[in-house]
Short mmCIF file of N, CA and C in Angstrom, two decimals:
data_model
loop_
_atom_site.label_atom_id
_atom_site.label_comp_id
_atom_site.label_asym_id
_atom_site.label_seq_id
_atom_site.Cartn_x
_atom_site.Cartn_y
_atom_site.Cartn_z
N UNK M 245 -20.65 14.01 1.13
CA UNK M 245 -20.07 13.28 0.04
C UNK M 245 -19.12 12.22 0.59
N UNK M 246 -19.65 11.01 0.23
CA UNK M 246 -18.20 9.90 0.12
C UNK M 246 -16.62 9.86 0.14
N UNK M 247 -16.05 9.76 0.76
CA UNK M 247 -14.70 9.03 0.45
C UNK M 247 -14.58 8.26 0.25
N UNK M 248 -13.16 7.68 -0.66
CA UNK M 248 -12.61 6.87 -0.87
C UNK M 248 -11.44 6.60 -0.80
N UNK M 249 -10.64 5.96 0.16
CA UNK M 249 -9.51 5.86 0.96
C UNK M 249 -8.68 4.61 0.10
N UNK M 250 -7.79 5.11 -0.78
CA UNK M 250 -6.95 3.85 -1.29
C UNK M 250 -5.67 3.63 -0.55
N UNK M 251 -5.53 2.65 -0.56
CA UNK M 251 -4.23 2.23 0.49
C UNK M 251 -3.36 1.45 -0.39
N UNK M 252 -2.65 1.28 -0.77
CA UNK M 252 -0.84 0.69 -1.82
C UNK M 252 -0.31 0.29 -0.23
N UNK M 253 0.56 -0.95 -0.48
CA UNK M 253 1.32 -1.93 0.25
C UNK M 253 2.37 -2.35 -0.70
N UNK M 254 3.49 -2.02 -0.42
CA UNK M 254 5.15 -2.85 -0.89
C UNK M 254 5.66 -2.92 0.22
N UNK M 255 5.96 -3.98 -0.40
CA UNK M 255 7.58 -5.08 0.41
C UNK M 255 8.21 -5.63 -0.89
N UNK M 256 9.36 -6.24 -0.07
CA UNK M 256 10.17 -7.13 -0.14
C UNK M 256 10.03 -8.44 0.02
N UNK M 257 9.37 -8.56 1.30
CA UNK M 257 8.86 -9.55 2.03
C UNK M 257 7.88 -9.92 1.59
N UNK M 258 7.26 -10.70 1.09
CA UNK M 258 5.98 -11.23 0.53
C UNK M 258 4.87 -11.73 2.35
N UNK M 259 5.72 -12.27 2.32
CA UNK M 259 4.87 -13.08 4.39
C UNK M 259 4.59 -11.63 4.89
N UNK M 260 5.53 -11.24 4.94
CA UNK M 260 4.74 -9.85 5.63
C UNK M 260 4.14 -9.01 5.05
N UNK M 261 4.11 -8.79 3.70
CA UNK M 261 2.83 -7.77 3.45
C UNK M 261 1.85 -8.90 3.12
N UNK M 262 1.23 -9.82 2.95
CA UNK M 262 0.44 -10.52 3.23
C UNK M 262 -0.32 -10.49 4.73
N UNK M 263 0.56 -11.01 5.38
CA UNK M 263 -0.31 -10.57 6.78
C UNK M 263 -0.20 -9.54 7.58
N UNK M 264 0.14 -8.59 6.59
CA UNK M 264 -0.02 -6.75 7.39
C UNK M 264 -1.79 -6.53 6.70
N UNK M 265 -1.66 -6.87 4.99
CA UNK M 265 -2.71 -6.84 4.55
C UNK M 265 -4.09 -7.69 4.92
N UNK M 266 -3.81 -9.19 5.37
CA UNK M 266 -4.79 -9.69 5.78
C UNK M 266 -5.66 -9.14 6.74
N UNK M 267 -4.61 -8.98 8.23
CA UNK M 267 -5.04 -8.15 9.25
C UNK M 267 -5.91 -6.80 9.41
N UNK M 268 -5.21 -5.84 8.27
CA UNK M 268 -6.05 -4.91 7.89
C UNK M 268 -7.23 -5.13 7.24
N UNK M 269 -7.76 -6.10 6.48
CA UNK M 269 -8.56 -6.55 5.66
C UNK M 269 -9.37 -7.15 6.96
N UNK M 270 -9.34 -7.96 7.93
CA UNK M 270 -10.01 -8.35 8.81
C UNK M 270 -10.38 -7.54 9.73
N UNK M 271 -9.49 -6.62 10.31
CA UNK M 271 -9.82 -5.29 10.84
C UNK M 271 -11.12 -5.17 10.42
N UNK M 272 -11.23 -4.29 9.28
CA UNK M 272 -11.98 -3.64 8.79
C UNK M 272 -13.06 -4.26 8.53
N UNK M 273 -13.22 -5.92 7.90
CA UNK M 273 -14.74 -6.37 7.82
C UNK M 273 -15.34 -6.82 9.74
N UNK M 274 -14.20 -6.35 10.56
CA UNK M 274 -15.19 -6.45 11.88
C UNK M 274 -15.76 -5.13 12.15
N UNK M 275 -15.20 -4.17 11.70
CA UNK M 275 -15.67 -2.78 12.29
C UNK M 275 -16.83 -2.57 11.17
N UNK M 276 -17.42 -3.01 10.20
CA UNK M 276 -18.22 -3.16 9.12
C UNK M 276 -18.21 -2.01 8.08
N UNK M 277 -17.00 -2.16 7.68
CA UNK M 277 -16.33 -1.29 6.58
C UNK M 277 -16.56 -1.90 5.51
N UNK M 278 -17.12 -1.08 4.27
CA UNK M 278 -16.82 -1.41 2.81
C UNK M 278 -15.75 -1.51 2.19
N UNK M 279 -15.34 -2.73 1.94
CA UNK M 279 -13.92 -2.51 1.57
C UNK M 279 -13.71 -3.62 0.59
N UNK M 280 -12.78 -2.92 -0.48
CA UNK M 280 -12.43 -4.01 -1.95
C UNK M 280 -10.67 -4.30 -1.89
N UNK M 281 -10.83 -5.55 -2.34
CA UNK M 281 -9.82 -5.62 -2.55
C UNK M 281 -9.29 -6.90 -1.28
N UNK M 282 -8.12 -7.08 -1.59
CA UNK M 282 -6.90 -6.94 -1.89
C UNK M 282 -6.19 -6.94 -3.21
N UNK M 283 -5.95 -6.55 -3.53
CA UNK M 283 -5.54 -6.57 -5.25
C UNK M 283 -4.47 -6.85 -5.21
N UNK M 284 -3.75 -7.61 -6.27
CA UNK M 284 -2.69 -8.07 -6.21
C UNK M 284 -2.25 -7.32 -7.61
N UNK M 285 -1.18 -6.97 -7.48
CA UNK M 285 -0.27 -5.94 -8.69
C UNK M 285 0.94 -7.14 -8.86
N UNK M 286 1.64 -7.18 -10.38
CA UNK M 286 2.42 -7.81 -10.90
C UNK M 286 3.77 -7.04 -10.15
N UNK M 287 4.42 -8.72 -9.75
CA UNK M 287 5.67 -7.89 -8.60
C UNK M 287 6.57 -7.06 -10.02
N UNK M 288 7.45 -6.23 -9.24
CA UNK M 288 8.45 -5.57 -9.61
C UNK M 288 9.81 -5.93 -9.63
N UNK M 289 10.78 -6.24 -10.62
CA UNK M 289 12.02 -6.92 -10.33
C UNK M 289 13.16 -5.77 -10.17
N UNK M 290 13.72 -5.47 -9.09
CA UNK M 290 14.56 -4.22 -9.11
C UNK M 290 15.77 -4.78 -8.70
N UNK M 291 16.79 -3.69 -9.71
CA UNK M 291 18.15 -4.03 -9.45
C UNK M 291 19.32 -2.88 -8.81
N UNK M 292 19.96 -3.31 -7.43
CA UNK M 292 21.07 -1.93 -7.54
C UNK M 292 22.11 -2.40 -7.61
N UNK M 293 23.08 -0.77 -8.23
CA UNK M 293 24.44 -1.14 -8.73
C UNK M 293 24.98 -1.29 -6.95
N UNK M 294 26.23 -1.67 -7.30
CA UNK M 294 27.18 -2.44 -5.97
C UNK M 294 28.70 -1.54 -6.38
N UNK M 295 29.26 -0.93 -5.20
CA UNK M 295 30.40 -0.31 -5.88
C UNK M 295 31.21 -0.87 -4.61
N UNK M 296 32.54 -0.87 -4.31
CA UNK M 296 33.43 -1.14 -3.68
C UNK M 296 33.80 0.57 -2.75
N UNK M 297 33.64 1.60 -3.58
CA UNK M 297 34.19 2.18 -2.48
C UNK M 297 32.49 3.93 -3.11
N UNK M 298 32.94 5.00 -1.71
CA UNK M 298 31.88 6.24 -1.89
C UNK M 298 32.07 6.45 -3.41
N UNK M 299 33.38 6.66 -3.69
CA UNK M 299 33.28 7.90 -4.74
C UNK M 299 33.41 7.13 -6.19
N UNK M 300 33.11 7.90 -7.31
CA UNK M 300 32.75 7.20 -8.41
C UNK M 300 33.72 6.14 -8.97
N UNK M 301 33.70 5.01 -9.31
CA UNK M 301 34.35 3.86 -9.56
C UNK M 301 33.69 2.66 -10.66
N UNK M 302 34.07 2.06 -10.45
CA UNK M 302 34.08 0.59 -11.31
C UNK M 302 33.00 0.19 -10.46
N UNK M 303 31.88 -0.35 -10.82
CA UNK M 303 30.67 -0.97 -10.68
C UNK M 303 31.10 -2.82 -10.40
N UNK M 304 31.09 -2.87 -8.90
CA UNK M 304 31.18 -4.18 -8.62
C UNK M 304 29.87 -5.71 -9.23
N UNK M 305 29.08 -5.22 -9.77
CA UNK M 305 28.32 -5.81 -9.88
C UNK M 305 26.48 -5.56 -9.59
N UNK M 306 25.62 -5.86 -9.70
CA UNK M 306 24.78 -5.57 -8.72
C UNK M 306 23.91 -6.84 -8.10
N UNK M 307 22.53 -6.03 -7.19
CA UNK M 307 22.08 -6.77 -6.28
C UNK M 307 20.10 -6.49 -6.81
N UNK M 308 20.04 -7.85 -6.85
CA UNK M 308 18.62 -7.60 -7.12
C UNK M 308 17.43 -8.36 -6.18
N UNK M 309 16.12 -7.77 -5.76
CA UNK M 309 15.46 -8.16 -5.65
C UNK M 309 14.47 -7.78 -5.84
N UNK M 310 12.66 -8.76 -5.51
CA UNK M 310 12.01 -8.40 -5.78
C UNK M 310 10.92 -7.84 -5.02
N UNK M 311 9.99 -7.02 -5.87
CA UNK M 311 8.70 -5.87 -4.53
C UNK M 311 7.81 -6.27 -4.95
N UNK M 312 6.86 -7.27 -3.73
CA UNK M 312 5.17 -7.18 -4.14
C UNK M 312 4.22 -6.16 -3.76
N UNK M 313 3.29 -5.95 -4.53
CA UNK M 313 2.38 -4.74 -4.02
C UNK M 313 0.99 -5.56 -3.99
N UNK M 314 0.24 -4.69 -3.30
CA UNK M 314 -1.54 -5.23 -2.97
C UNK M 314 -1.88 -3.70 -2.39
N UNK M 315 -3.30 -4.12 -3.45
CA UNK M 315 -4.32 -2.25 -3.19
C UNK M 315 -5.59 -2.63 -2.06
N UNK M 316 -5.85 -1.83 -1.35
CA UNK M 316 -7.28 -2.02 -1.09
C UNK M 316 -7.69 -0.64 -0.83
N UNK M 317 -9.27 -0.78 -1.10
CA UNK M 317 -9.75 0.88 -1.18
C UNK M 317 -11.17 0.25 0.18
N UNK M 318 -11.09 1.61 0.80
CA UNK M 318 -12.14 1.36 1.84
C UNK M 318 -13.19 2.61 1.66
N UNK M 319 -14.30 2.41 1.34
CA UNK M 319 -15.10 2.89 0.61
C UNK M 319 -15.88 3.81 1.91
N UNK M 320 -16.49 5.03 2.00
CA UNK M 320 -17.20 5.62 3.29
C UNK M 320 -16.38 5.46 4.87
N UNK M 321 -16.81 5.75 5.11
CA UNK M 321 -16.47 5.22 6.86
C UNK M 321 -15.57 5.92 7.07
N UNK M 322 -15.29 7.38 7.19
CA UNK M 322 -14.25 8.06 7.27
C UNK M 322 -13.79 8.15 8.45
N UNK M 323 -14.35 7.79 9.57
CA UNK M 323 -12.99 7.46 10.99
C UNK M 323 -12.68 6.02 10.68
N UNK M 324 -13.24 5.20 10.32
CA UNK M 324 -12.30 4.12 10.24
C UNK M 324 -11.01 4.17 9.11
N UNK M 325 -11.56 5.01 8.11
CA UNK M 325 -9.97 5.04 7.38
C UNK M 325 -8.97 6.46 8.09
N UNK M 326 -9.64 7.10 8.82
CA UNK M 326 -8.62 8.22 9.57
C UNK M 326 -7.91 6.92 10.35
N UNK M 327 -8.38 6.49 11.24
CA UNK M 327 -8.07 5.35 11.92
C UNK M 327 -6.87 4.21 11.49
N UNK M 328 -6.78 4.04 10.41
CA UNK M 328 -6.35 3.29 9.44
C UNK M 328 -4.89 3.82 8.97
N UNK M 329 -5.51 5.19 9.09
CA UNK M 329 -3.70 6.46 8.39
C UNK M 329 -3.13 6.35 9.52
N UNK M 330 -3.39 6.51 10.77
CA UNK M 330 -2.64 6.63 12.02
C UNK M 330 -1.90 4.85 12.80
N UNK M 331 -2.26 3.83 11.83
CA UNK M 331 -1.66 2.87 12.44
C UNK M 331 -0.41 2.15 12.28
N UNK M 332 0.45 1.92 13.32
CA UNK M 332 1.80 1.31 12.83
C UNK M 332 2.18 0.13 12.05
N UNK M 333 2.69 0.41 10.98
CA UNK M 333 2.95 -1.03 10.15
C UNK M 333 4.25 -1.59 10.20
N UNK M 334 4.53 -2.35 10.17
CA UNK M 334 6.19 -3.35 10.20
C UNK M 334 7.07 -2.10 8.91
N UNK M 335 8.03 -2.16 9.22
CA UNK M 335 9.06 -1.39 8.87
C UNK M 335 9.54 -2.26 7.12
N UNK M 336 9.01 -3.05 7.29
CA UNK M 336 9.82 -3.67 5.72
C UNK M 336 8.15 -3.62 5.08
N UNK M 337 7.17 -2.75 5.05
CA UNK M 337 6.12 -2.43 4.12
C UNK M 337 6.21 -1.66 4.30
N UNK M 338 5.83 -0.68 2.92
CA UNK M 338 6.05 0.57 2.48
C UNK M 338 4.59 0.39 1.98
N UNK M 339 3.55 2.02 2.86
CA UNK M 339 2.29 1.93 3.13
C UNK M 339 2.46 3.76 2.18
N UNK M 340 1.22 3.39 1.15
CA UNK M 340 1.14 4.71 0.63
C UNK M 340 -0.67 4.72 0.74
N UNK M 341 -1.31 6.24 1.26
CA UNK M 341 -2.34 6.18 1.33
C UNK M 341 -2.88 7.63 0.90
N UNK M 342 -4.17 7.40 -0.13
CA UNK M 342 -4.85 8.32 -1.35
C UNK M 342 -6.09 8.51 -0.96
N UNK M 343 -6.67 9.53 -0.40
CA UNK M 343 -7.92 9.93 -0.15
C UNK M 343 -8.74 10.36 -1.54
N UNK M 344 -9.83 9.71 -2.12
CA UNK M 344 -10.67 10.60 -3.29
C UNK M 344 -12.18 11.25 -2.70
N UNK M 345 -12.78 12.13 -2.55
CA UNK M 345 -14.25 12.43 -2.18
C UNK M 345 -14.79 12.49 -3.71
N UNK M 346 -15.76 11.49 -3.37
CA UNK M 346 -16.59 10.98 -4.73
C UNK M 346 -17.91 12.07 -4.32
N UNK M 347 -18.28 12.64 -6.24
CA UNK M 347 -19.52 12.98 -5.64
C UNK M 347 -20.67 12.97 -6.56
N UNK M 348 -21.74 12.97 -5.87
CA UNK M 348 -23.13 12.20 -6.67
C UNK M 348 -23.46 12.76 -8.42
N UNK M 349 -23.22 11.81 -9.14
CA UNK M 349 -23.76 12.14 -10.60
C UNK M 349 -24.52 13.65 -10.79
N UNK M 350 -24.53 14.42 -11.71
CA UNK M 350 -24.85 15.74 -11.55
C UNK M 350 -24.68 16.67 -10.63
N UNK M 351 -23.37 16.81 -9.28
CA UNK M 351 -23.11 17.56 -8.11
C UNK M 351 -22.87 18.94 -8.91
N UNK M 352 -23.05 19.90 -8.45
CA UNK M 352 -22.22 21.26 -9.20
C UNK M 352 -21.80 21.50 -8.14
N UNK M 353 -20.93 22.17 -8.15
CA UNK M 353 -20.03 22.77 -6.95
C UNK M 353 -20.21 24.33 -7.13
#
């Protein structure tokens, strides 16, 4: 039965998860992987509070910025996406990765 290896990408950084994602995306159409995507997800605008000192106080204000995300799913090829879980990414992308085993119309288990 098939896998299906989804991979989620956030940053901060837009330049760099772009070309963490490109790279991976090129990776993979040389090793001749099925693979969809890059998907682009509507960024996220996040805000944190700002305090002046540890303990509970008066809220200095806060600090906001924003997180882009991009999906790609790599379809079969299960050492290339084992391959894929084990590689180092830049520290300002935040890499989340979802294994599904798909299985053929009418399977009974």
């Amino acid at each position: 039965m098939p896998f299906v290896t989804k991979l989620r990408f956030q940053s901060g950084d837009r330049d760099a998860l772009d070309d963490t994602v490109d790279s991976l995306r090129e990776m993979l159409e040389r090793k001749g992987a099925e693979c969809k995507g890059p998907h682009t997800e509507p960024s996220e605008r996040v805000r944190v509070p700002l305090y002046d000192r540890l303990a509970p106080g008066a809220e200095l204000g806060s600090w906001g910025y924003e997180v882009f995300a991009r999906r790609l799913e790599i379809h079969g090829n299960d050492h290339i996406a084992r391959e894929v879980g084990h590689m180092e990414f830049p520290d300002s992308v935040h890499v989340e990765i979802e294994v599904d085993q798909k299985r053929a119309v009418g399977y009974r288990a």
